[in-house]
Amino acid sequence: MGAGVWWVWEGLLYRATQLWQGGRARREVGIRAVMEHGRSGKQMVVGLGNYGMGRTRHSVGMAAVNHLARKLKVAECWKVDRQCSGDVALAEVGELQLVLLKPRMLMNINGGSVAKTAEKFQVNPEDIFLVHDELDKPLGKFSIKQGGSARGHNGVRSCIDCLKSDVMPRLRIGIGRPPDKSSVQRHVLGKFSSLEEEALKTILEQSTELLLKFITEKAAGKDSRETPAKTVTKRSNSFPQS
């Protein structure tokens, strides 16, 4: 399926989601129940992307969560959870319980899976960490953002819509904009080049390390203001963009 056709299809699915969210009241009850229980002791890390398109730029969030699972030695523990509409793996970091999620949905409707998983595992929105691609950062840069607007990212927008909150922290991993006038859609749905794949190994290692540090410090009650952008290497600006 061509990138343009896929993008249109994804857009249609997002609009159809507005009908699917006719079950909104039920999900709102679930989210309110989470909030009323207070902090559950669980944290959730979500890799946003298009399921089945793991090597594309738009799904770098899923690649990061896969890397995190390997780092936490739960890469063999992924299970399809139909109740969550996604793949789920459980991990522990010290006394923290982490729920790792890869939604089995297209990017624009990832939020449905995130809301279902938050309800099932009783995780508050402020304890849900979204990992996603960022066009406005070059490949090799990443940072953590403390909630706020979706800034044009449809996967994040879907999560905000379904959770009825924008407080979720995000790990934003730069993929850069296309180097010429080629379409953004084609760029984000395209696969990383072999050189980019090589650079990505270091990017995923360092970005997930930053995320784990942020999660543990946040759970310990330390100041968790927005982190400055991190650069993997001094050569990051020379990474190829296609």
PDB file of N, CA and C in Angstrom, residues 21-57:
ATOM      1  N   GLN A  21     -15.921   6.008  19.710  1.00  0.00           N
ATOM      2  CA  GLN A  21     -15.860   6.575  21.037  1.00  0.00           C
ATOM      3  C   GLN A  21     -17.250   6.878  21.591  1.00  0.00           C
ATOM      4  N   GLY A  22     -18.262   6.302  20.937  1.00  0.00           N
ATOM      5  CA  GLY A  22     -19.587   6.353  21.519  1.00  0.00           C
ATOM      6  C   GLY A  22     -19.595   5.639  22.856  1.00  0.00           C
ATOM      7  N   GLY A  23     -18.599   4.748  23.040  1.00  0.00           N
ATOM      8  CA  GLY A  23     -18.429   4.080  24.336  1.00  0.00           C
ATOM      9  C   GLY A  23     -17.635   4.937  25.297  1.00  0.00           C
ATOM     10  N   ARG A  24     -17.539   6.219  25.006  1.00  0.00           N
ATOM     11  CA  ARG A  24     -16.746   7.157  25.799  1.00  0.00           C
ATOM     12  C   ARG A  24     -17.164   7.161  27.265  1.00  0.00           C
ATOM     13  N   ALA A  25     -18.459   7.143  27.522  1.00  0.00           N
ATOM     14  CA  ALA A  25     -18.927   7.225  28.903  1.00  0.00           C
ATOM     15  C   ALA A  25     -18.368   6.077  29.735  1.00  0.00           C
ATOM     16  N   ARG A  26     -18.350   4.869  29.126  1.00  0.00           N
ATOM     17  CA  ARG A  26     -17.842   3.712  29.859  1.00  0.00           C
ATOM     18  C   ARG A  26     -16.368   3.896  30.179  1.00  0.00           C
ATOM     19  N   ARG A  27     -15.600   4.390  29.217  1.00  0.00           N
ATOM     20  CA  ARG A  27     -14.176   4.572  29.437  1.00  0.00           C
ATOM     21  C   ARG A  27     -13.916   5.689  30.442  1.00  0.00           C
ATOM     22  N   GLU A  28     -14.760   6.744  30.400  1.00  0.00           N
ATOM     23  CA  GLU A  28     -14.577   7.832  31.353  1.00  0.00           C
ATOM     24  C   GLU A  28     -14.789   7.339  32.776  1.00  0.00           C
ATOM     25  N   VAL A  29     -15.777   6.434  32.954  1.00  0.00           N
ATOM     26  CA  VAL A  29     -16.004   5.852  34.273  1.00  0.00           C
ATOM     27  C   VAL A  29     -14.750   5.117  34.728  1.00  0.00           C
ATOM     28  N   GLY A  30     -14.144   4.355  33.783  1.00  0.00           N
ATOM     29  CA  GLY A  30     -12.931   3.608  34.108  1.00  0.00           C
ATOM     30  C   GLY A  30     -11.793   4.525  34.498  1.00  0.00           C
ATOM     31  N   ILE A  31     -11.607   5.604  33.737  1.00  0.00           N
ATOM     32  CA  ILE A  31     -10.522   6.533  34.044  1.00  0.00           C
ATOM     33  C   ILE A  31     -10.782   7.245  35.365  1.00  0.00           C
ATOM     34  N   ARG A  32     -12.044   7.609  35.623  1.00  0.00           N
ATOM     35  CA  ARG A  32     -12.366   8.250  36.903  1.00  0.00           C
ATOM     36  C   ARG A  32     -12.058   7.308  38.053  1.00  0.00           C
ATOM     37  N   ALA A  33     -12.350   6.008  37.845  1.00  0.00           N
ATOM     38  CA  ALA A  33     -12.076   5.022  38.890  1.00  0.00           C
ATOM     39  C   ALA A  33     -10.587   4.974  39.193  1.00  0.00           C
ATOM     40  N   VAL A  34      -9.769   5.059  38.157  1.00  0.00           N
ATOM     41  CA  VAL A  34      -8.319   5.078  38.355  1.00  0.00           C
ATOM     42  C   VAL A  34      -7.936   6.290  39.193  1.00  0.00           C
ATOM     43  N   MET A  35      -8.481   7.472  38.813  1.00  0.00           N
ATOM     44  CA  MET A  35      -8.139   8.701  39.508  1.00  0.00           C
ATOM     45  C   MET A  35      -8.563   8.635  40.977  1.00  0.00           C
ATOM     46  N   GLU A  36      -9.746   8.045  41.235  1.00  0.00           N
ATOM     47  CA  GLU A  36     -10.261   7.987  42.591  1.00  0.00           C
ATOM     48  C   GLU A  36      -9.433   7.065  43.473  1.00  0.00           C
ATOM     49  N   HIS A  37      -8.778   6.072  42.858  1.00  0.00           N
ATOM     50  CA  HIS A  37      -7.948   5.155  43.630  1.00  0.00           C
ATOM     51  C   HIS A  37      -6.619   5.801  44.032  1.00  0.00           C
ATOM     52  N   GLY A  38      -6.308   6.964  43.478  1.00  0.00           N
ATOM     53  CA  GLY A  38      -5.031   7.598  43.753  1.00  0.00           C
ATOM     54  C   GLY A  38      -3.914   6.879  43.022  1.00  0.00           C
ATOM     55  N   ARG A  39      -2.679   7.100  43.448  1.00  0.00           N
ATOM     56  CA  ARG A  39      -1.530   6.513  42.775  1.00  0.00           C
ATOM     57  C   ARG A  39      -1.530   5.011  42.996  1.00  0.00           C
ATOM     58  N   SER A  40      -1.400   4.262  41.909  1.00  0.00           N
ATOM     59  CA  SER A  40      -1.521   2.808  41.986  1.00  0.00           C
ATOM     60  C   SER A  40      -0.191   2.117  42.202  1.00  0.00           C
ATOM     61  N   GLY A  41       0.923   2.833  42.071  1.00  0.00           N
ATOM     62  CA  GLY A  41       2.224   2.196  42.176  1.00  0.00           C
ATOM     63  C   GLY A  41       2.683   1.618  40.857  1.00  0.00           C
ATOM     64  N   LYS A  42       1.828   1.669  39.850  1.00  0.00           N
ATOM     65  CA  LYS A  42       2.189   1.189  38.519  1.00  0.00           C
ATOM     66  C   LYS A  42       2.474   2.377  37.602  1.00  0.00           C
ATOM     67  N   GLN A  43       3.399   2.167  36.684  1.00  0.00           N
ATOM     68  CA  GLN A  43       3.699   3.136  35.640  1.00  0.00           C
ATOM     69  C   GLN A  43       3.523   2.414  34.304  1.00  0.00           C
ATOM     70  N   MET A  44       3.156   3.139  33.289  1.00  0.00           N
ATOM     71  CA  MET A  44       2.948   2.527  31.977  1.00  0.00           C
ATOM     72  C   MET A  44       3.799   3.249  30.939  1.00  0.00           C
ATOM     73  N   VAL A  45       4.445   2.479  30.079  1.00  0.00           N
ATOM     74  CA  VAL A  45       5.238   3.035  28.983  1.00  0.00           C
ATOM     75  C   VAL A  45       4.639   2.538  27.681  1.00  0.00           C
ATOM     76  N   VAL A  46       4.259   3.474  26.819  1.00  0.00           N
ATOM     77  CA  VAL A  46       3.563   3.139  25.575  1.00  0.00           C
ATOM     78  C   VAL A  46       4.416   3.515  24.373  1.00  0.00           C
ATOM     79  N   GLY A  47       4.636   2.564  23.494  1.00  0.00           N
ATOM     80  CA  GLY A  47       5.318   2.847  22.237  1.00  0.00           C
ATOM     81  C   GLY A  47       4.291   3.135  21.161  1.00  0.00           C
ATOM     82  N   LEU A  48       4.158   4.399  20.768  1.00  0.00           N
ATOM     83  CA  LEU A  48       3.175   4.762  19.751  1.00  0.00           C
ATOM     84  C   LEU A  48       3.708   4.431  18.360  1.00  0.00           C
ATOM     85  N   GLY A  49       2.808   4.014  17.481  1.00  0.00           N
ATOM     86  CA  GLY A  49       3.223   3.687  16.122  1.00  0.00           C
ATOM     87  C   GLY A  49       2.130   2.972  15.360  1.00  0.00           C
ATOM     88  N   ASN A  50       2.468   2.517  14.178  1.00  0.00           N
ATOM     89  CA  ASN A  50       1.562   1.696  13.369  1.00  0.00           C
ATOM     90  C   ASN A  50       1.986   0.244  13.536  1.00  0.00           C
ATOM     91  N   TYR A  51       1.155  -0.532  14.184  1.00  0.00           N
ATOM     92  CA  TYR A  51       1.521  -1.919  14.471  1.00  0.00           C
ATOM     93  C   TYR A  51       1.805  -2.665  13.168  1.00  0.00           C
ATOM     94  N   GLY A  52       2.882  -3.435  13.158  1.00  0.00           N
ATOM     95  CA  GLY A  52       3.263  -4.169  11.962  1.00  0.00           C
ATOM     96  C   GLY A  52       4.178  -3.393  11.038  1.00  0.00           C
ATOM     97  N   MET A  53       4.440  -2.130  11.373  1.00  0.00           N
ATOM     98  CA  MET A  53       5.340  -1.292  10.564  1.00  0.00           C
ATOM     99  C   MET A  53       6.487  -0.803  11.448  1.00  0.00           C
ATOM    100  N   GLY A  54       7.064  -1.738  12.191  1.00  0.00           N
ATOM    101  CA  GLY A  54       8.032  -1.416  13.230  1.00  0.00           C
ATOM    102  C   GLY A  54       9.317  -0.772  12.772  1.00  0.00           C
ATOM    103  N   ARG A  55       9.694  -0.928  11.509  1.00  0.00           N
ATOM    104  CA  ARG A  55      10.979  -0.372  11.055  1.00  0.00           C
ATOM    105  C   ARG A  55      10.823   1.003  10.413  1.00  0.00           C
ATOM    106  N   THR A  56       9.636   1.559  10.468  1.00  0.00           N
ATOM    107  CA  THR A  56       9.418   2.880   9.879  1.00  0.00           C
ATOM    108  C   THR A  56       9.676   3.983  10.904  1.00  0.00           C
ATOM    109  N   ARG A  57       9.924   5.177  10.403  1.00  0.00           N
ATOM    110  CA  ARG A  57      10.217   6.309  11.289  1.00  0.00           C
ATOM    111  C   ARG A  57       9.046   6.602  12.229  1.00  0.00           C
TER     112      ARG A  57
END
